[in-house]
Amino acid sequence: MPQYRVEALEKFEVRTVYHVEADDPQQAEARCKSGAYAYDQASIQEGNEVWLETVSVERCG
């Protein structure tokens, strides 16, 4: 059976933890969404990937 090399762009669901200073919960969330704060922890949630695009498929050998 032939082998193929498949390159793809995928998006994963990631759980992140931020520690931010804010006046209220809404401001804290907005600051995290803006990218103004780096996250402290991240983990990929297994099984929740989304195939975005096939970049290439090439036969090996």
PDB file of C-alpha atoms in Angstrom:
ATOM      1  CA  MET A   1       0.000   0.000   0.000  1.00  0.00           C
ATOM      2  CA  PRO A   2       1.531   3.425  -0.910  1.00  0.00           C
ATOM      3  CA  GLN A   3       2.417   5.942   1.789  1.00  0.00           C
ATOM      4  CA  TYR A   4       1.473   9.626   1.646  1.00  0.00           C
ATOM      5  CA  ARG A   5       2.658  12.716   3.467  1.00  0.00           C
ATOM      6  CA  VAL A   6      -0.305  14.937   4.315  1.00  0.00           C
ATOM      7  CA  GLU A   7       0.238  18.486   5.576  1.00  0.00           C
ATOM      8  CA  ALA A   8      -2.755  20.261   7.054  1.00  0.00           C
ATOM      9  CA  LEU A   9      -3.723  23.298   9.071  1.00  0.00           C
ATOM     10  CA  GLU A  10      -5.765  22.342  12.099  1.00  0.00           C
ATOM     11  CA  LYS A  11      -7.311  24.319  14.897  1.00  0.00           C
ATOM     12  CA  PHE A  12      -7.369  22.889  18.403  1.00  0.00           C
ATOM     13  CA  GLU A  13      -9.549  23.835  21.309  1.00  0.00           C
ATOM     14  CA  VAL A  14      -7.163  25.072  23.995  1.00  0.00           C
ATOM     15  CA  ARG A  15      -7.944  25.738  27.645  1.00  0.00           C
ATOM     16  CA  THR A  16      -5.912  28.668  28.979  1.00  0.00           C
ATOM     17  CA  VAL A  17      -5.450  30.240  32.399  1.00  0.00           C
ATOM     18  CA  TYR A  18      -4.742  33.977  32.768  1.00  0.00           C
ATOM     19  CA  HIS A  19      -3.984  36.101  35.827  1.00  0.00           C
ATOM     20  CA  VAL A  20      -4.938  39.737  35.165  1.00  0.00           C
ATOM     21  CA  GLU A  21      -5.598  42.880  37.141  1.00  0.00           C
ATOM     22  CA  ALA A  22      -9.009  44.379  36.403  1.00  0.00           C
ATOM     23  CA  ASP A  23     -11.850  46.339  37.998  1.00  0.00           C
ATOM     24  CA  ASP A  24     -14.487  43.677  37.223  1.00  0.00           C
ATOM     25  CA  PRO A  25     -14.948  40.297  35.497  1.00  0.00           C
ATOM     26  CA  GLN A  26     -15.945  41.876  32.176  1.00  0.00           C
ATOM     27  CA  GLN A  27     -12.780  43.985  32.072  1.00  0.00           C
ATOM     28  CA  ALA A  28     -10.671  40.955  32.993  1.00  0.00           C
ATOM     29  CA  GLU A  29     -12.162  38.950  30.105  1.00  0.00           C
ATOM     30  CA  ALA A  30     -11.754  41.852  27.666  1.00  0.00           C
ATOM     31  CA  ARG A  31      -8.089  42.237  28.577  1.00  0.00           C
ATOM     32  CA  CYS A  32      -7.437  38.548  27.986  1.00  0.00           C
ATOM     33  CA  LYS A  33      -9.254  38.577  24.633  1.00  0.00           C
ATOM     34  CA  SER A  34      -7.268  41.625  23.491  1.00  0.00           C
ATOM     35  CA  GLY A  35      -4.024  39.687  23.839  1.00  0.00           C
ATOM     36  CA  ALA A  36      -2.638  42.217  26.312  1.00  0.00           C
ATOM     37  CA  TYR A  37      -1.768  39.478  28.812  1.00  0.00           C
ATOM     38  CA  ALA A  38       0.251  36.307  28.382  1.00  0.00           C
ATOM     39  CA  TYR A  39      -1.353  33.133  29.631  1.00  0.00           C
ATOM     40  CA  ASP A  40       0.054  31.203  32.572  1.00  0.00           C
ATOM     41  CA  GLN A  41      -0.992  27.705  31.473  1.00  0.00           C
ATOM     42  CA  ALA A  42      -2.399  26.110  28.337  1.00  0.00           C
ATOM     43  CA  SER A  43      -3.572  22.621  27.488  1.00  0.00           C
ATOM     44  CA  ILE A  44      -5.015  21.178  24.294  1.00  0.00           C
ATOM     45  CA  GLN A  45      -8.407  19.599  24.832  1.00  0.00           C
ATOM     46  CA  GLU A  46      -8.081  16.216  23.149  1.00  0.00           C
ATOM     47  CA  GLY A  47     -10.563  15.253  20.477  1.00  0.00           C
ATOM     48  CA  ASN A  48     -11.695  18.794  19.693  1.00  0.00           C
ATOM     49  CA  GLU A  49      -9.565  19.566  16.641  1.00  0.00           C
ATOM     50  CA  VAL A  50     -11.027  21.137  13.492  1.00  0.00           C
ATOM     51  CA  TRP A  51      -9.481  20.492  10.071  1.00  0.00           C
ATOM     52  CA  LEU A  52      -9.116  23.906   8.461  1.00  0.00           C
ATOM     53  CA  GLU A  53      -7.282  23.245   5.226  1.00  0.00           C
ATOM     54  CA  THR A  54      -5.280  20.593   3.419  1.00  0.00           C
ATOM     55  CA  VAL A  55      -1.952  22.203   2.493  1.00  0.00           C
ATOM     56  CA  SER A  56      -0.548  19.315   0.452  1.00  0.00           C
ATOM     57  CA  VAL A  57      -0.728  15.581  -0.168  1.00  0.00           C
ATOM     58  CA  GLU A  58       2.373  13.936  -1.642  1.00  0.00           C
ATOM     59  CA  ARG A  59       3.191  10.336  -2.357  1.00  0.00           C
ATOM     60  CA  CYS A  60       6.319   9.212  -0.513  1.00  0.00           C
ATOM     61  CA  GLY A  61       9.073   7.378  -2.384  1.00  0.00           C
TER      62      GLY A  61
END
